[in-house]
One Martini backbone bead per residue (centre of mass of N, CA, C, O) as a GRO file, in nm:
protein
  307
    1MET     BB    1   2.045   1.519  -0.294
    2LYS     BB    2   1.922   1.630   0.027
    3ILE     BB    3   1.809   1.496   0.341
    4GLY     BB    4   1.571   1.521   0.609
    5VAL     BB    5   1.513   1.349   0.926
    6LYS     BB    6   1.209   1.342   1.136
    7LYS     BB    7   1.076   1.253   1.434
    8ILE     BB    8   0.749   1.326   1.551
    9ALA     BB    9   0.585   1.041   1.608
   10THR     BB   10   0.422   0.794   1.824
   11LEU     BB   11   0.166   0.555   1.771
   12THR     BB   12  -0.027   0.405   2.030
   13GLY     BB   13  -0.265   0.092   2.081
   14HIS     BB   14  -0.199  -0.145   1.949
   15ASP     BB   15  -0.175  -0.509   2.028
   16GLU     BB   16  -0.073  -0.559   1.734
   17SER     BB   17   0.005  -0.592   1.439
   18ILE     BB   18   0.054  -0.375   1.157
   19TYR     BB   19  -0.077  -0.397   0.808
   20THR     BB   20  -0.259  -0.123   0.774
   21LEU     BB   21  -0.323   0.170   0.563
   22ASP     BB   22  -0.510   0.489   0.536
   23LYS     BB   23  -0.683   0.726   0.453
   24GLY     BB   24  -0.891   0.958   0.583
   25THR     BB   25  -1.167   1.182   0.636
   26ASP     BB   26  -0.908   1.360   0.640
   27GLU     BB   27  -0.603   1.490   0.572
   28HIS     BB   28  -0.515   1.444   0.900
   29LEU     BB   29  -0.606   1.142   0.853
   30ILE     BB   30  -0.588   0.790   0.967
   31PHE     BB   31  -0.588   0.449   0.903
   32SER     BB   32  -0.591   0.136   1.101
   33GLY     BB   33  -0.469  -0.218   1.094
   34GLY     BB   34  -0.484  -0.568   1.245
   35GLY     BB   35  -0.435  -0.819   1.486
   36ASP     BB   36  -0.674  -0.679   1.679
   37LYS     BB   37  -0.938  -0.628   1.485
   38ILE     BB   38  -0.900  -0.311   1.431
   39ILE     BB   39  -1.016   0.017   1.355
   40ALA     BB   40  -0.835   0.321   1.335
   41GLN     BB   41  -0.825   0.679   1.400
   42TRP     BB   42  -0.589   0.940   1.322
   43SER     BB   43  -0.407   1.225   1.420
   44LEU     BB   44  -0.164   1.460   1.275
   45LYS     BB   45  -0.189   1.698   1.486
   46ASN     BB   46  -0.181   1.559   1.805
   47PHE     BB   47  -0.107   1.246   1.862
   48GLN     BB   48  -0.294   1.109   2.056
   49ASP     BB   49  -0.577   0.962   2.025
   50LYS     BB   50  -0.757   0.710   1.936
   51LYS     BB   51  -1.017   0.616   1.708
   52PHE     BB   52  -1.264   0.413   1.721
   53VAL     BB   53  -1.438   0.231   1.462
   54ALA     BB   54  -1.385  -0.101   1.443
   55SER     BB   55  -1.476  -0.443   1.466
   56PHE     BB   56  -1.351  -0.780   1.405
   57PRO     BB   57  -1.330  -1.136   1.362
   58SER     BB   58  -1.059  -1.059   1.210
   59VAL     BB   59  -0.778  -1.004   1.068
   60LEU     BB   60  -0.622  -0.717   0.933
   61TYR     BB   61  -0.483  -0.651   0.589
   62SER     BB   62  -0.704  -0.434   0.477
   63ILE     BB   63  -0.766  -0.094   0.355
   64CYS     BB   64  -1.057   0.102   0.217
   65TYR     BB   65  -1.116   0.430   0.137
   66ILE     BB   66  -1.437   0.593   0.025
   67PRO     BB   67  -1.522   0.915   0.006
   68GLU     BB   68  -1.756   0.925  -0.212
   69LYS     BB   69  -1.924   0.699  -0.008
   70GLU     BB   70  -1.848   0.661   0.290
   71LEU     BB   71  -1.642   0.409   0.289
   72LEU     BB   72  -1.520   0.109   0.468
   73LEU     BB   73  -1.275  -0.133   0.397
   74GLY     BB   74  -1.223  -0.478   0.519
   75GLY     BB   75  -0.960  -0.710   0.509
   76THR     BB   76  -0.939  -1.053   0.595
   77SER     BB   77  -0.816  -1.369   0.697
   78ASN     BB   78  -1.099  -1.520   0.587
   79GLY     BB   79  -1.176  -1.343   0.302
   80ASN     BB   80  -1.324  -1.092   0.391
   81VAL     BB   81  -1.533  -0.804   0.298
   82HIS     BB   82  -1.596  -0.520   0.481
   83ILE     BB   83  -1.874  -0.285   0.481
   84LEU     BB   84  -1.855   0.048   0.599
   85ASP     BB   85  -2.086   0.281   0.704
   86LEU     BB   86  -2.010   0.596   0.830
   87LYS     BB   87  -2.296   0.720   0.862
   88LYS     BB   88  -2.425   0.453   1.009
   89ASN     BB   89  -2.218   0.277   1.163
   90LYS     BB   90  -2.219   0.008   0.961
   91ILE     BB   91  -2.253  -0.299   0.836
   92ILE     BB   92  -2.375  -0.366   0.491
   93LYS     BB   93  -2.141  -0.573   0.392
   94ILE     BB   94  -2.026  -0.909   0.285
   95LEU     BB   95  -1.754  -1.029   0.109
   96LYS     BB   96  -1.724  -1.391  -0.018
   97ASN     BB   97  -1.457  -1.443  -0.257
   98HIS     BB   98  -1.257  -1.550  -0.044
   99THR     BB   99  -1.042  -1.815   0.119
  100SER     BB  100  -0.835  -1.591   0.196
  101LEU     BB  101  -0.652  -1.349   0.260
  102VAL     BB  102  -0.672  -0.991   0.228
  103PHE     BB  103  -0.421  -0.786   0.098
  104ASN     BB  104  -0.602  -0.607  -0.118
  105ILE     BB  105  -0.769  -0.281  -0.172
  106LYS     BB  106  -0.938  -0.126  -0.449
  107TYR     BB  107  -1.041   0.174  -0.630
  108SER     BB  108  -1.257   0.309  -0.910
  109ILE     BB  109  -1.423   0.569  -1.051
  110GLN     BB  110  -1.376   0.522  -1.356
  111THR     BB  111  -1.493   0.207  -1.332
  112ASN     BB  112  -1.675   0.142  -1.081
  113CYS     BB  113  -1.464  -0.029  -0.889
  114ILE     BB  114  -1.369  -0.318  -0.703
  115TYR     BB  115  -1.053  -0.450  -0.572
  116SER     BB  116  -0.918  -0.786  -0.502
  117VAL     BB  117  -0.663  -0.967  -0.311
  118GLY     BB  118  -0.525  -1.307  -0.237
  119GLY     BB  119  -0.418  -1.613  -0.090
  120ASP     BB  120  -0.590  -1.774  -0.331
  121GLY     BB  121  -0.512  -1.618  -0.619
  122ASN     BB  122  -0.726  -1.390  -0.636
  123PHE     BB  123  -0.912  -1.171  -0.862
  124VAL     BB  124  -1.150  -0.924  -0.761
  125ILE     BB  125  -1.466  -0.789  -0.897
  126TYR     BB  126  -1.668  -0.496  -0.831
  127THR     BB  127  -1.921  -0.298  -0.782
  128LEU     BB  128  -1.960   0.017  -0.635
  129ASP     BB  129  -2.275   0.044  -0.602
  130THR     BB  130  -2.365  -0.287  -0.529
  131PHE     BB  131  -2.134  -0.521  -0.502
  132ALA     BB  132  -2.127  -0.679  -0.745
  133LEU     BB  133  -2.017  -0.953  -0.907
  134LEU     BB  134  -1.801  -0.970  -1.192
  135LYS     BB  135  -1.508  -1.112  -1.107
  136VAL     BB  136  -1.300  -1.416  -1.112
  137LYS     BB  137  -0.943  -1.444  -1.095
  138LYS     BB  138  -0.720  -1.701  -1.146
  139LEU     BB  139  -0.373  -1.657  -1.128
  140CYS     BB  140  -0.279  -1.855  -0.885
  141ASN     BB  141  -0.137  -2.063  -0.613
  142GLU     BB  142  -0.060  -1.803  -0.492
  143LYS     BB  143  -0.017  -1.513  -0.363
  144VAL     BB  144  -0.198  -1.206  -0.383
  145ARG     BB  145  -0.086  -0.864  -0.296
  146ASP     BB  146  -0.111  -0.639  -0.542
  147ILE     BB  147  -0.229  -0.304  -0.653
  148ASP     BB  148  -0.227  -0.091  -0.956
  149PHE     BB  149  -0.269   0.222  -1.122
  150ASN     BB  150  -0.275   0.344  -1.478
  151TYR     BB  151  -0.422   0.621  -1.626
  152LYS     BB  152  -0.234   0.678  -1.872
  153THR     BB  153  -0.268   0.353  -1.983
  154SER     BB  154  -0.499   0.180  -1.872
  155GLU     BB  155  -0.385   0.010  -1.605
  156ILE     BB  156  -0.313  -0.301  -1.429
  157ALA     BB  157  -0.125  -0.408  -1.151
  158VAL     BB  158  -0.008  -0.742  -1.042
  159ALA     BB  159   0.104  -0.910  -0.749
  160SER     BB  160   0.283  -1.231  -0.702
  161GLY     BB  161   0.408  -1.540  -0.566
  162ASP     BB  162   0.503  -1.642  -0.873
  163CYS     BB  163   0.682  -1.365  -0.959
  164ASN     BB  164   0.460  -1.210  -1.100
  165ILE     BB  165   0.344  -0.973  -1.341
  166ARG     BB  166   0.026  -0.828  -1.414
  167ILE     BB  167  -0.134  -0.687  -1.706
  168PHE     BB  168  -0.424  -0.484  -1.727
  169ASP     BB  169  -0.701  -0.372  -1.857
  170LEU     BB  170  -0.902  -0.145  -1.709
  171LYS     BB  171  -1.174  -0.203  -1.882
  172THR     BB  172  -1.152  -0.526  -1.977
  173LEU     BB  173  -0.933  -0.720  -1.819
  174GLN     BB  174  -0.722  -0.781  -2.010
  175GLU     BB  175  -0.439  -0.954  -2.067
  176LYS     BB  176  -0.126  -0.804  -2.172
  177LYS     BB  177   0.085  -0.900  -1.939
  178ILE     BB  178   0.362  -1.128  -1.844
  179PHE     BB  179   0.615  -1.122  -1.573
  180ILE     BB  180   0.914  -1.174  -1.432
  181ALA     BB  181   1.032  -0.987  -1.137
  182HIS     BB  182   1.117  -1.223  -0.928
  183LYS     BB  183   1.270  -1.481  -0.757
  184ILE     BB  184   1.065  -1.408  -0.559
  185SER     BB  185   0.807  -1.281  -0.454
  186SER     BB  186   0.571  -1.052  -0.556
  187ASN     BB  187   0.454  -0.777  -0.349
  188VAL     BB  188   0.489  -0.492  -0.516
  189VAL     BB  189   0.309  -0.217  -0.681
  190ARG     BB  190   0.431   0.103  -0.845
  191TYR     BB  191   0.339   0.377  -0.993
  192SER     BB  192   0.427   0.646  -1.128
  193PRO     BB  193   0.274   0.950  -1.150
  194ASN     BB  194   0.357   0.971  -1.472
  195GLY     BB  195   0.341   0.654  -1.587
  196LYS     BB  196   0.649   0.544  -1.676
  197PHE     BB  197   0.672   0.363  -1.411
  198LEU     BB  198   0.749   0.044  -1.253
  199LEU     BB  199   0.745  -0.057  -0.922
  200THR     BB  200   0.915  -0.335  -0.757
  201GLY     BB  201   0.870  -0.572  -0.486
  202GLY     BB  202   1.043  -0.835  -0.304
  203ARG     BB  203   1.148  -1.118  -0.134
  204ASP     BB  204   1.448  -1.061  -0.260
  205ALA     BB  205   1.491  -0.734  -0.195
  206ASN     BB  206   1.413  -0.608  -0.463
  207LEU     BB  207   1.434  -0.321  -0.676
  208ASN     BB  208   1.227  -0.262  -0.959
  209ILE     BB  209   1.256  -0.103  -1.286
  210TRP     BB  210   0.999  -0.018  -1.525
  211GLN     BB  211   0.911   0.026  -1.847
  212VAL     BB  212   0.591   0.077  -1.951
  213GLU     BB  213   0.577   0.048  -2.259
  214ASN     BB  214   0.734  -0.273  -2.228
  215TYR     BB  215   0.846  -0.382  -1.957
  216GLU     BB  216   1.138  -0.296  -1.913
  217LEU     BB  217   1.430  -0.347  -1.755
  218ILE     BB  218   1.633  -0.072  -1.608
  219LYS     BB  219   1.641  -0.160  -1.288
  220SER     BB  220   1.839  -0.327  -1.024
  221ILE     BB  221   1.799  -0.338  -0.661
  222SER     BB  222   1.965  -0.401  -0.360
  223ALA     BB  223   1.775  -0.263  -0.111
  224HIS     BB  224   1.756  -0.509   0.093
  225ASP     BB  225   1.765  -0.780   0.341
  226TRP     BB  226   1.458  -0.804   0.277
  227ALA     BB  227   1.151  -0.788   0.227
  228ILE     BB  228   0.927  -0.605   0.031
  229TYR     BB  229   0.607  -0.432   0.118
  230ASP     BB  230   0.652  -0.117   0.029
  231ILE     BB  231   0.543   0.178  -0.173
  232ALA     BB  232   0.604   0.545  -0.164
  233TYR     BB  233   0.509   0.853  -0.270
  234SER     BB  234   0.548   1.167  -0.284
  235PRO     BB  235   0.350   1.437  -0.347
  236ASN     BB  236   0.589   1.560  -0.556
  237SER     BB  237   0.760   1.292  -0.671
  238ASN     BB  238   1.076   1.309  -0.580
  239LEU     BB  239   1.000   1.069  -0.389
  240PHE     BB  240   1.064   0.743  -0.233
  241ALA     BB  241   0.948   0.460  -0.042
  242THR     BB  242   1.069   0.176   0.148
  243ALA     BB  243   0.951  -0.134   0.291
  244SER     BB  244   1.070  -0.376   0.546
  245ARG     BB  245   1.157  -0.668   0.717
  246ASP     BB  246   1.445  -0.523   0.807
  247LYS     BB  247   1.323  -0.246   0.967
  248THR     BB  248   1.323  -0.051   0.716
  249ILE     BB  249   1.354   0.272   0.565
  250LYS     BB  250   1.372   0.401   0.227
  251ILE     BB  251   1.513   0.679   0.051
  252TRP     BB  252   1.438   0.807  -0.283
  253ASP     BB  253   1.519   0.906  -0.596
  254SER     BB  254   1.293   0.929  -0.866
  255LYS     BB  255   1.507   0.992  -1.102
  256THR     BB  256   1.783   0.814  -1.009
  257PHE     BB  257   1.750   0.591  -0.776
  258GLN     BB  258   1.880   0.706  -0.526
  259LEU     BB  259   2.008   0.667  -0.221
  260LEU     BB  260   1.948   0.883   0.073
  261GLU     BB  261   1.806   0.699   0.313
  262VAL     BB  262   1.816   0.534   0.640
  263ILE     BB  263   1.553   0.411   0.842
  264ASN     BB  264   1.629   0.338   1.179
  265LYS     BB  265   1.691   0.262   1.503
  266GLU     BB  266   1.978   0.381   1.548
  267LYS     BB  267   1.939   0.678   1.408
  268PHE     BB  268   1.587   0.725   1.434
  269ASP     BB  269   1.402   0.547   1.603
  270GLY     BB  270   1.270   0.308   1.478
  271HIS     BB  271   1.187   0.009   1.403
  272LEU     BB  272   1.195  -0.320   1.546
  273TYR     BB  273   1.042  -0.435   1.301
  274SER     BB  274   0.856  -0.488   1.062
  275VAL     BB  275   0.768  -0.303   0.768
  276ASN     BB  276   0.438  -0.292   0.617
  277LYS     BB  277   0.354   0.029   0.595
  278LEU     BB  278   0.267   0.317   0.375
  279ILE     BB  279   0.233   0.683   0.397
  280TRP     BB  280   0.212   0.985   0.194
  281SER     BB  281   0.120   1.280   0.305
  282TYR     BB  282  -0.017   1.598   0.249
  283TYR     BB  283   0.019   1.638   0.546
  284ASN     BB  284   0.317   1.787   0.594
  285ASN     BB  285   0.464   1.554   0.439
  286TYR     BB  286   0.404   1.288   0.575
  287LEU     BB  287   0.552   0.991   0.687
  288ILE     BB  288   0.391   0.671   0.726
  289SER     BB  289   0.446   0.401   0.959
  290ALA     BB  290   0.407   0.033   0.990
  291GLY     BB  291   0.419  -0.259   1.229
  292ASP     BB  292   0.513  -0.530   1.438
  293ASP     BB  293   0.550  -0.313   1.692
  294ARG     BB  294   0.262  -0.144   1.698
  295ALA     BB  295   0.362   0.105   1.532
  296ILE     BB  296   0.319   0.454   1.452
  297ILE     BB  297   0.517   0.660   1.233
  298ILE     BB  298   0.617   1.000   1.214
  299TRP     BB  299   0.756   1.171   0.928
  300GLU     BB  300   1.001   1.416   0.837
  301ILE     BB  301   1.071   1.526   0.499
  302ASN     BB  302   1.356   1.700   0.380
  303ILE     BB  303   1.465   1.909   0.115
  304ASN     BB  304   1.817   1.967   0.015
  305LYS     BB  305   1.954   2.138  -0.227
  306ILE     BB  306   2.247   2.113  -0.416
  307SER     BB  307   2.445   2.348  -0.601
   0.00000   0.00000   0.00000
């Protein structure tokens, strides 16, 4: 498989590092947040001006948009999760169950729950309807960084700084498995869309691929020169991308796990510093990246199959 990479646009306007992205209120929109304590919404159609959404008292490390409820959640450096009602354009609730920065927020309509993880080592679950606290699980004394769902197996994977990945039952939250995934902090977990593989990225710069059936390691790749911060699959599942503190984005074949392209500053006018977050949008199949250089970059990735 051969791919083509084209830089479509650079969106600028944030005054500090960008740590988080999420889908926007329409297919062609995305949210962003970071060190300047604001959430902005951007258009992938015209790439012009950002739309200011909300400001917060602390740095934003995570965003979670819930279209079914028209809610936007922002996780901040002081451990709070702010719930913004987009219809009323106001904060309707602040969840205060973390004592350190909130690295990731996810929700599930299937379980009717909101999930957050933070620098305090806690995994916190709330009801989606009332935001009532259901459970606080202290997983470790290190940072807990990422969450992902596998609806095929009804599981949740959680990545943490103690090098472990923990697998929980989606419905009961019972811990089913715990295993060391990386030599240094496990930073990101991403299930393949078909539910058969779990991809993990660590501070050790390794990309590890696990067979979901028994979480056996089937491949370990020295993927980057520094920590891996995010993994995103393409809409058609043929490709996935990894983002790293080494300033690069790498594109991989999701069937063979072969490296197809390195997106860097030298070849593609990529990011100047750490790449912190990725979204692979259904809109025009754009790959969107954001990082410490305060830039959001829109990439067009084309597949050209060789016969």
